[in-house]
Amino acid sequence: MGMLKIQNKKVKYQNRQYEITWISDFALHVMKRYNDPSHLIDHLEIEKLVLDAFIIPYKENYQHGLGKFRGKYYQAVLHFSDKTKRCIIKTCYCVYDSHILQICKEILK
């Protein structure tokens, strides 16, 4: 019997490829908040959003991946590790900040 070959999806950021990776604590955070009105997005939907996201700086070592899903703007909190070539998704939630919402409306039509 052959081995099952599985590969994580990759996102491009600053002309580099990063493998999307879930850390168990962050994955659990997303799962626990799925029914929260400020989230309402699951792991696979977040990955799809991140693949097409518009990425902006957030805090030291983190970026926001902005995207639109089910008619709402979302922001994923991402960490891109040059050392491991991984994109770690910390969380994802609806955009409520007026400054980020304005960016979304201008960029994500």
Short mmCIF file of C-alpha atoms in Angstrom, two decimals:
data_model
loop_
_atom_site.label_atom_id
_atom_site.label_comp_id
_atom_site.label_asym_id
_atom_site.label_seq_id
_atom_site.Cartn_x
_atom_site.Cartn_y
_atom_site.Cartn_z
CA MET A 1 0.00 0.00 0.00
CA GLY A 2 1.39 3.43 -1.00
CA MET A 3 1.80 6.37 1.32
CA LEU A 4 -0.79 9.12 1.21
CA LYS A 5 0.85 12.33 0.02
CA ILE A 6 -0.61 15.42 1.64
CA GLN A 7 0.60 18.95 1.15
CA ASN A 8 -0.49 22.13 2.90
CA LYS A 9 -1.60 25.03 0.75
CA LYS A 10 0.89 27.82 0.14
CA VAL A 11 0.36 31.56 0.17
CA LYS A 12 2.57 34.09 -1.57
CA TYR A 13 3.77 37.11 0.42
CA GLN A 14 6.53 39.53 -0.59
CA ASN A 15 7.51 37.28 -3.52
CA ARG A 16 8.03 34.24 -1.25
CA GLN A 17 5.96 31.08 -0.80
CA TYR A 18 4.83 30.17 2.72
CA GLU A 19 3.12 26.94 3.73
CA ILE A 20 -0.14 27.56 5.63
CA THR A 21 0.23 25.97 9.06
CA TRP A 22 -2.15 25.63 11.99
CA ILE A 23 -0.88 25.65 15.57
CA SER A 24 -3.20 23.56 17.77
CA ASP A 25 -4.00 26.40 20.23
CA PHE A 26 -4.89 28.76 17.39
CA ALA A 27 -6.95 26.08 15.62
CA LEU A 28 -8.85 25.45 18.87
CA HIS A 29 -9.43 29.20 19.25
CA VAL A 30 -11.03 29.32 15.78
CA MET A 31 -13.13 26.23 16.47
CA LYS A 32 -14.45 27.57 19.80
CA ARG A 33 -15.51 30.85 18.20
CA TYR A 34 -17.17 29.48 15.08
CA ASN A 35 -20.70 30.35 16.29
CA ASP A 36 -19.67 33.76 17.62
CA PRO A 37 -21.27 36.45 15.39
CA SER A 38 -17.89 38.17 15.05
CA HIS A 39 -16.34 35.03 13.54
CA LEU A 40 -18.68 32.60 11.69
CA ILE A 41 -15.84 31.17 9.60
CA ASP A 42 -14.15 27.76 9.78
CA HIS A 43 -10.60 26.56 9.12
CA LEU A 44 -11.06 25.68 5.45
CA GLU A 45 -12.88 28.94 4.76
CA ILE A 46 -10.09 30.87 6.50
CA GLU A 47 -7.45 29.13 4.39
CA LYS A 48 -9.33 30.04 1.22
CA LEU A 49 -9.65 33.63 2.39
CA VAL A 50 -5.92 33.81 3.21
CA LEU A 51 -4.92 32.47 -0.21
CA ASP A 52 -6.58 35.47 -1.87
CA ALA A 53 -6.07 38.01 0.93
CA PHE A 54 -4.73 41.54 0.67
CA ILE A 55 -1.98 41.59 3.29
CA ILE A 56 -1.10 44.64 5.40
CA PRO A 57 1.20 45.10 8.42
CA TYR A 58 -0.49 44.64 11.80
CA LYS A 59 1.83 44.39 14.80
CA GLU A 60 5.45 43.37 15.16
CA ASN A 61 5.85 39.98 13.43
CA TYR A 62 2.17 39.85 12.43
CA GLN A 63 0.16 40.89 9.39
CA HIS A 64 -3.53 41.15 8.59
CA GLY A 65 -4.85 39.16 5.65
CA LEU A 66 -7.95 41.05 4.51
CA GLY A 67 -10.65 39.31 2.52
CA LYS A 68 -14.36 39.11 1.84
CA PHE A 69 -16.48 36.09 2.75
CA ARG A 70 -20.29 35.74 2.63
CA GLY A 71 -20.61 39.47 1.99
CA LYS A 72 -18.57 40.45 5.08
CA TYR A 73 -15.02 41.71 5.39
CA TYR A 74 -12.68 39.55 7.46
CA GLN A 75 -9.19 39.98 8.84
CA ALA A 76 -6.95 37.01 9.48
CA VAL A 77 -4.03 37.52 11.85
CA LEU A 78 -0.97 35.94 10.21
CA HIS A 79 2.65 35.34 11.09
CA PHE A 80 5.09 34.72 8.23
CA SER A 81 8.21 32.87 9.34
CA ASP A 82 11.16 33.30 6.99
CA LYS A 83 13.06 30.66 8.96
CA THR A 84 10.48 27.88 8.49
CA LYS A 85 8.75 29.29 5.37
CA ARG A 86 5.39 28.96 7.10
CA CYS A 87 2.33 31.19 7.34
CA ILE A 88 0.82 30.62 10.75
CA ILE A 89 -2.83 31.62 11.06
CA LYS A 90 -3.56 32.93 14.54
CA THR A 91 -7.23 33.88 14.15
CA CYS A 92 -9.78 35.35 11.76
CA TYR A 93 -12.76 37.59 12.50
CA CYS A 94 -15.06 40.21 11.00
CA VAL A 95 -13.61 43.67 10.44
CA TYR A 96 -15.07 46.28 12.79
CA ASP A 97 -12.22 48.80 12.99
CA SER A 98 -13.23 51.81 10.85
CA HIS A 99 -9.72 52.33 9.44
CA ILE A 100 -9.36 48.70 8.32
CA LEU A 101 -12.95 48.66 7.08
CA GLN A 102 -12.15 51.65 4.84
CA ILE A 103 -9.10 49.81 3.45
CA CYS A 104 -11.30 46.77 2.74
CA LYS A 105 -13.90 48.87 0.93
CA GLU A 106 -11.23 50.48 -1.24
CA ILE A 107 -9.25 47.32 -2.04
CA LEU A 108 -11.76 44.42 -1.88
CA LYS A 109 -14.70 45.23 -4.12
#
